[in-house]
Amino acid sequence: MRIALRVWRQRDREDAGRFVSYQADDVNPDMSFLEMIDVVNERLIGQGEEPIAFDHDCREGICGSCSMVINGRPHGPHQGTTTCQLHLRSFADGDTIIVEPFRARGFPVVRDLVVDRSAFDRIVEAGGYVSVSTGNAPDANAIPIAKPVAERAMDAAQCIGCGACVAACPNASAMLFTAAKVSHLGLLPQGQPERDRRVLAMVRRMDLEGFGGCTNFGECTAACPKEIGQWTIARMNGDFLAASIRDLEEMNLRDEPG
Amino acid sequence: MGSVAMDLKARIPSGPLEQKWDRHKFELKLVNPTNKRKYTVIVVGSGLAGASAAASLGELGYQVKCYCFQDSPRRAHSIAAQGGINAAKNYQNDGDSVFRLFYDTIKGGDFRAREANVYRLAQISVDIIDQCVAQGVPFAREYGGVLANRSFGGAQVSRTFYARGQTGQQLLLGAYSALERQIAAGTVAMFPRTEMLDLVVVDGRATGIVVRDLVTGAIATHCADAVVLATGGYGNVFYLSTNAKGSNVTATYRAYKRGAAFGNPCYTQIHPTCIPVSGDYQSKLTLMSESLRNDGRVWVPKSARDRRVPGAIPESERDYYLERKYPSFGNLCPRDIASRAAKEVCDEGRGVGETGLGVYLDFADAIKRSGEATIRERYGNLFDMYQRITGENPYQLPMRIFPAVHYTMGGLWVDYNLMSTIPGLFVLGEANFSDHGANRLGASALMQGLADGYFVIPYTLGNYLAGLKPGINSPDAPEARAAERETVARIERLLSGRGTGTVDSFHRELGRIMWDDCGMARSADGLKKALGLIPELRDRFWHEVKVPGAGEGLNQSLEKAGRVADFLEFGELMCQDALHREESCGGHFRVEHQTPDGEAKRDDDRYCYVAAWEYRGEGAPARLHREPLAFENVKLTTRSYK
Ligand SMILES: Cc1cc2nc3c(=O)[nH]c(=O)nc-3n(C[C@H](O)[C@H](O)[C@H](O)COP(=O)(O)OP(=O)(O)OC[C@H]3O[C@@H](n4cnc5c(N)ncnc54)[C@H](O)[C@@H]3O)c2cc1C
Ligand code: FES
């Protein structure tokens, strides 16, 4: 099959960037989308041109590296699929496909389709953990956790941190990413002692990183390759409110003259 | 025998097997708590081994610098592990114990691993699960709220803990969160998108690394009081493997060139259940978790070149060859055995699919027995992945699978303290050679990576540092300057090529040589042929490769070129090791050494040792050193799964 590509090329953060057209001839339906880009890149290199830069590693839909907007949708047309898991059988011979980087204020472009998602690491750094140093743990079966609770936590924990939620959101909000982590730990008994502190710190960091607010479009869940649900956002909002109130009360207590 | 210059002392503590580690921990020197922050430790790698090490060392108070080439530590290749992690918890009361896990691992490795290391691994396994659960890793649970287990990879007890088909992801996210916590605490400085390109050795000790910032292209030398490599395996020397695209040998190979012995480089694991290759453009292979063999039955048609669709082949004309050949283990026999059996039936012309390089993994009986809903609950995400890649529905058609390169048991040689032959250079996880002998059991790599990082290095590193004055290593040392200059020159050389060959085209060619002659079946003739072809290919690479772009800025072709250049040297070392080992053991199958019914034939009289190779300069053949393996607690037997 033959595919026409319009790919975003941008030298670095400062460069304005532009679309460039490429022709992918002789590709076949069993190829993955990234393998098609490989083929185009091999040809470009042969011609002495610089290949299209893009992030990828596992090519199995789990590392969260790949990050392209394909025909206006992060990770392309399918529900619950990453770019690396998308195959050309999903397109028709002769199609023109537009490929862009994930665009958001929180994700500056590094080059071509590669963006800087380190803001996500900083959100986790703000509190996305249980403070238990190595060696401090009780026996693993000491805390029973009901199966449905464990499953629910796992539903949220599946997030691969790719950033499609941000790229899909009209406000470039990072709510789904943050809510997934907050919900995963907030559902489990291990996460309770730091529950308030975690949600407050992570949400604060998220705002500082320049991500927009959530206005409940739901585009994030639609684009999420792991189909993380809107329930996580509702849950985080509840947690945030409760934690804020408790935080205020504590401040008031502290401020009371002794 | 080897020269005396190389110190191959394994430093296995004396005393009974069960007490070695506890006694050793007591005997190891400690660094005074207030002094710890004066020591800087470099950890290269943020997979299970690296992230757990960096976090644990940070918690102890050391100043840690951690590196990975991905944009985030959370994306290390460990993220892709599906099936599970072993631990001798014996929660199922089904006869498991530390000794049984130890024994299974030693036997599974075909008696080519160190007893003391493996025993320690089995002991530590139980602490790993506790630690991970405390971090919030959402392992699968039973309705009563306790942890669930499954049997995995040929084990006859249920000792594998799992989180759906995403165990590696959840374990790594646990280690990553611990790492981020230390980054917040200021004990760990993280350097993502930064690649180690050389090791700095001053006065025989590891003192730092030369790195390239992959975004700016800047080359710099970072110094520390000790260097820990946790850089993963080298399966991508075969080009096609189940490893992530970026996995490479550069860090360990560069350390080898600086004097670290390389242990058993030829020990490679070929995994039996991967999606077959579909065309020349193929960029990687996808693993279908081994857990599928719990319910799937492996078969091929009885007669060669039977082109009928699977449903049209009656029961009587199917050969369930694993059940036939290995009645007591059947579809659950170990990986090396299952892979070889698949190759055998395909060599006989009985393979399925368009290329004839595939066998069926059939769930029809399991679906009939347990219902589609149950199978979906167990393997839903794997079935979906299979369908996405192949376009076929495995609920209706049997899966087609074929063996693929998956894991490398070989790695830098380390002693009991996980220190290489270069003092101050420690090696953890898949990057070292230590615990799996000639074949790794399923769900044991995650266990080893986390054992090394959470529970071994925090003790053994202190013992090394306790004798050292902190903070004396400088990037201005002549050796550091020289290493940096050499790195710059090498990059210039890669960029100056006038040819038209792409890096990937050379990598593919190397992969074909390695797969044909150093893959599932190896022969002296084939290996000698490969040893002729690889230097030729390497020579062509340096003359004909085209690496576009510049050294400054993000240049993914340049990153690949450096890694492939190292693979092109390393492949030769693998073949040399495979050629010298005149026996079959585990994943290393020499066609000259097999029993009449085609099983691997070990030679314990001549080859019961670790082969540790010493680099001796450009063009000179590597020198072999031997670490004899002593088995005091288990009897060497012929592995039988019949
Ligand atoms: C598809 C798949 C499924 C698997 N499933 C299982 C399973 O179910 N159970 C099991 O036990 N094992 C499994 N394994 C094996 C297991 O996942 C790996 O052996 C293990 O995760 C390796 O961990 P590691 O920490 O040693 O290395 P990795 O996770 O590979 O991490 C390597 C790190 O080193 C960094 N690095 C490498 N080179 C450099 C350099 N030059 N400079 C800077 N940084 C560098 C990388 O960025 C990365 O952070 C599986 C493997 C695969 C491929
Ligand atoms: S490359 Fe890993 S998720 Fe796509």
mmCIF file of C-alpha atoms and ligand atoms in Angstrom, chain A residues 57 60, chain B residues 43-52 66-70 72-86 150 152 160 165 167-168 171-172 190-191 193-198 209-211 214 229-233 241-244 246-252 254 269 271 284-290 335 405-408 428-432 436 440-450 452 563, ligand 1:
data_model
loop_
_atom_site.group_PDB
_atom_site.id
_atom_site.type_symbol
_atom_site.label_atom_id
_atom_site.label_comp_id
_atom_site.label_asym_id
_atom_site.label_seq_id
_atom_site.Cartn_x
_atom_site.Cartn_y
_atom_site.Cartn_z
ATOM 1 C CA ASP A 57 11.361 1.983 23.143
ATOM 2 C CA GLU A 60 4.632 -3.112 23.069
ATOM 3 C CA VAL B 43 24.167 4.245 39.352
ATOM 4 C CA VAL B 44 23.794 3.738 35.624
ATOM 5 C CA GLY B 45 20.353 2.392 34.832
ATOM 6 C CA SER B 46 16.896 2.970 36.278
ATOM 7 C CA GLY B 47 15.303 -0.422 35.630
ATOM 8 C CA LEU B 48 14.365 -2.670 38.518
ATOM 9 C CA ALA B 49 17.990 -3.140 39.502
ATOM 10 C CA GLY B 50 19.115 0.456 39.064
ATOM 11 C CA ALA B 51 16.063 2.213 40.483
ATOM 12 C CA SER B 52 15.911 -0.034 43.540
ATOM 13 C CA CYS B 66 21.370 7.962 38.528
ATOM 14 C CA TYR B 67 21.340 7.777 34.710
ATOM 15 C CA CYS B 68 19.101 6.412 31.982
ATOM 16 C CA PHE B 69 18.828 6.981 28.262
ATOM 17 C CA GLN B 70 15.020 7.156 28.187
ATOM 18 C CA SER B 72 12.103 9.156 32.258
ATOM 19 C CA PRO B 73 13.472 6.516 34.632
ATOM 20 C CA ARG B 74 10.027 4.929 34.632
ATOM 21 C CA ARG B 75 10.451 3.787 31.026
ATOM 22 C CA ALA B 76 13.370 1.385 31.570
ATOM 23 C CA HIS B 77 12.967 -1.925 29.823
ATOM 24 C CA SER B 78 11.887 -3.675 33.052
ATOM 25 C CA ILE B 79 8.526 -2.007 32.482
ATOM 26 C CA ALA B 80 7.749 -4.609 29.812
ATOM 27 C CA ALA B 81 7.945 -7.718 31.989
ATOM 28 C CA GLN B 82 4.588 -9.412 31.974
ATOM 29 C CA GLY B 83 4.390 -12.681 33.808
ATOM 30 C CA GLY B 84 5.490 -12.298 37.386
ATOM 31 C CA ILE B 85 8.063 -12.466 40.106
ATOM 32 C CA ASN B 86 9.053 -15.513 42.131
ATOM 33 C CA ARG B 150 0.388 -18.834 40.123
ATOM 34 C CA PHE B 152 4.960 -20.181 36.145
ATOM 35 C CA THR B 160 4.810 -16.438 41.308
ATOM 36 C CA GLY B 165 0.031 -9.120 32.742
ATOM 37 C CA THR B 167 4.112 -7.236 36.756
ATOM 38 C CA GLY B 168 7.297 -5.544 35.560
ATOM 39 C CA LEU B 171 7.286 -3.354 40.245
ATOM 40 C CA LEU B 172 9.156 -0.696 38.321
ATOM 41 C CA MET B 190 18.536 11.978 38.191
ATOM 42 C CA PHE B 191 20.035 12.302 34.704
ATOM 43 C CA ARG B 193 18.290 11.150 28.411
ATOM 44 C CA THR B 194 21.941 10.726 29.364
ATOM 45 C CA GLU B 195 24.008 7.869 28.000
ATOM 46 C CA MET B 196 27.148 6.419 29.519
ATOM 47 C CA LEU B 197 29.721 5.981 26.765
ATOM 48 C CA ASP B 198 32.792 4.986 28.740
ATOM 49 C CA ILE B 209 31.817 7.610 33.671
ATOM 50 C CA VAL B 210 31.866 9.596 30.453
ATOM 51 C CA VAL B 211 28.356 10.564 29.386
ATOM 52 C CA LEU B 214 21.291 13.129 24.468
ATOM 53 C CA LEU B 229 26.081 -0.563 36.384
ATOM 54 C CA ALA B 230 22.497 -1.784 36.101
ATOM 55 C CA THR B 231 22.208 -1.395 32.364
ATOM 56 C CA GLY B 232 20.272 -4.509 31.421
ATOM 57 C CA GLY B 233 20.882 -7.252 28.872
ATOM 58 C CA SER B 241 14.486 -9.727 20.170
ATOM 59 C CA THR B 242 11.786 -9.121 22.734
ATOM 60 C CA ASN B 243 13.904 -6.376 24.297
ATOM 61 C CA ALA B 244 13.045 -2.730 23.985
ATOM 62 C CA GLY B 246 17.127 0.911 23.041
ATOM 63 C CA SER B 247 18.486 -2.034 25.077
ATOM 64 C CA ASN B 248 22.184 -2.365 24.350
ATOM 65 C CA VAL B 249 25.570 -3.619 25.502
ATOM 66 C CA THR B 250 27.526 -0.359 25.447
ATOM 67 C CA ALA B 251 27.902 0.241 29.170
ATOM 68 C CA THR B 252 29.020 -3.274 30.025
ATOM 69 C CA ARG B 254 32.938 -0.387 27.541
ATOM 70 C CA GLN B 269 17.743 -17.317 26.446
ATOM 71 C CA HIS B 271 11.871 -17.660 24.684
ATOM 72 C CA LYS B 284 11.199 -6.134 17.147
ATOM 73 C CA LEU B 285 9.529 -9.273 18.422
ATOM 74 C CA THR B 286 6.700 -9.400 20.901
ATOM 75 C CA LEU B 287 6.605 -11.825 23.754
ATOM 76 C CA MET B 288 3.411 -13.642 24.577
ATOM 77 C CA SER B 289 3.744 -14.332 28.273
ATOM 78 C CA GLU B 290 4.788 -17.778 29.294
ATOM 79 C CA ARG B 335 12.077 -22.377 28.031
ATOM 80 C CA VAL B 405 15.788 -14.001 21.774
ATOM 81 C CA HIS B 406 14.624 -12.805 25.157
ATOM 82 C CA TYR B 407 17.221 -12.601 27.891
ATOM 83 C CA THR B 408 20.961 -12.824 28.325
ATOM 84 C CA LEU B 428 23.454 -5.521 39.100
ATOM 85 C CA GLY B 429 20.458 -7.085 37.386
ATOM 86 C CA GLU B 430 20.548 -8.534 33.909
ATOM 87 C CA ALA B 431 23.859 -6.769 33.285
ATOM 88 C CA ASN B 432 25.748 -9.199 35.514
ATOM 89 C CA HIS B 436 20.852 -17.878 36.310
ATOM 90 C CA ARG B 440 16.925 -18.488 33.503
ATOM 91 C CA LEU B 441 13.641 -19.674 34.959
ATOM 92 C CA GLY B 442 10.525 -17.609 34.315
ATOM 93 C CA ALA B 443 9.812 -14.857 36.862
ATOM 94 C CA SER B 444 13.363 -14.942 38.206
ATOM 95 C CA ALA B 445 14.850 -11.884 36.490
ATOM 96 C CA LEU B 446 12.581 -9.445 38.282
ATOM 97 C CA MET B 447 13.435 -11.189 41.527
ATOM 98 C CA GLN B 448 17.158 -10.940 40.858
ATOM 99 C CA GLY B 449 17.102 -7.303 39.785
ATOM 100 C CA LEU B 450 15.264 -6.266 42.922
ATOM 101 C CA ASP B 452 20.509 -6.952 43.882
ATOM 102 C CA ARG B 563 25.446 1.006 20.214
HETATM 103 C C1 LIG C 1 9.039 -8.746 27.099
HETATM 104 C C2 LIG C 1 9.749 -9.196 28.346
HETATM 105 C C3 LIG C 1 9.036 -9.798 29.378
HETATM 106 C C4 LIG C 1 9.674 -10.215 30.549
HETATM 107 N N1 LIG C 1 8.942 -10.808 31.524
HETATM 108 C C5 LIG C 1 9.566 -11.186 32.670
HETATM 109 C C6 LIG C 1 8.809 -11.756 33.740
HETATM 110 O O1 LIG C 1 7.603 -11.936 33.656
HETATM 111 N N2 LIG C 1 9.465 -12.093 34.868
HETATM 112 C C7 LIG C 1 10.806 -11.916 35.005
HETATM 113 O O2 LIG C 1 11.348 -12.213 36.060
HETATM 114 N N3 LIG C 1 11.533 -11.354 34.014
HETATM 115 C C8 LIG C 1 10.952 -10.994 32.849
HETATM 116 N N4 LIG C 1 11.703 -10.439 31.844
HETATM 117 C C9 LIG C 1 13.116 -10.130 32.067
HETATM 118 C C10 LIG C 1 13.247 -8.872 32.901
HETATM 119 O O3 LIG C 1 12.263 -7.954 32.543
HETATM 120 C C11 LIG C 1 14.599 -8.185 32.719
HETATM 121 O O4 LIG C 1 15.622 -9.099 32.771
HETATM 122 C C12 LIG C 1 14.816 -7.171 33.825
HETATM 123 O O5 LIG C 1 13.724 -6.305 33.920
HETATM 124 C C13 LIG C 1 16.081 -6.366 33.621
HETATM 125 O O6 LIG C 1 16.136 -5.356 34.587
HETATM 126 P P1 LIG C 1 17.424 -4.455 34.749
HETATM 127 O O7 LIG C 1 17.129 -3.495 35.824
HETATM 128 O O8 LIG C 1 18.610 -5.334 34.920
HETATM 129 O O9 LIG C 1 17.616 -3.717 33.354
HETATM 130 P P2 LIG C 1 16.623 -2.806 32.466
HETATM 131 O O10 LIG C 1 15.264 -2.769 32.985
HETATM 132 O O11 LIG C 1 16.852 -3.241 31.072
HETATM 133 O O12 LIG C 1 17.183 -1.359 32.660
HETATM 134 C C14 LIG C 1 18.351 -0.914 32.066
HETATM 135 C C15 LIG C 1 18.542 0.530 32.437
HETATM 136 O O13 LIG C 1 19.841 0.927 32.060
HETATM 137 C C16 LIG C 1 19.794 2.109 31.315
HETATM 138 N N5 LIG C 1 20.948 2.085 30.419
HETATM 139 C C17 LIG C 1 21.386 1.075 29.634
HETATM 140 N N6 LIG C 1 22.504 1.425 29.002
HETATM 141 C C18 LIG C 1 22.796 2.677 29.396
HETATM 142 C C19 LIG C 1 23.842 3.584 29.098
HETATM 143 N N7 LIG C 1 24.841 3.249 28.278
HETATM 144 N N8 LIG C 1 23.804 4.806 29.671
HETATM 145 C C20 LIG C 1 22.800 5.153 30.518
HETATM 146 N N9 LIG C 1 21.808 4.334 30.856
HETATM 147 C C21 LIG C 1 21.804 3.113 30.288
HETATM 148 C C22 LIG C 1 18.455 2.123 30.660
HETATM 149 O O14 LIG C 1 18.087 3.443 30.362
HETATM 150 C C23 LIG C 1 17.596 1.499 31.752
HETATM 151 O O15 LIG C 1 17.218 2.505 32.664
HETATM 152 C C24 LIG C 1 11.064 -10.035 30.668
HETATM 153 C C25 LIG C 1 11.782 -9.449 29.627
HETATM 154 C C26 LIG C 1 11.144 -9.063 28.466
HETATM 155 C C27 LIG C 1 11.963 -8.540 27.339
#
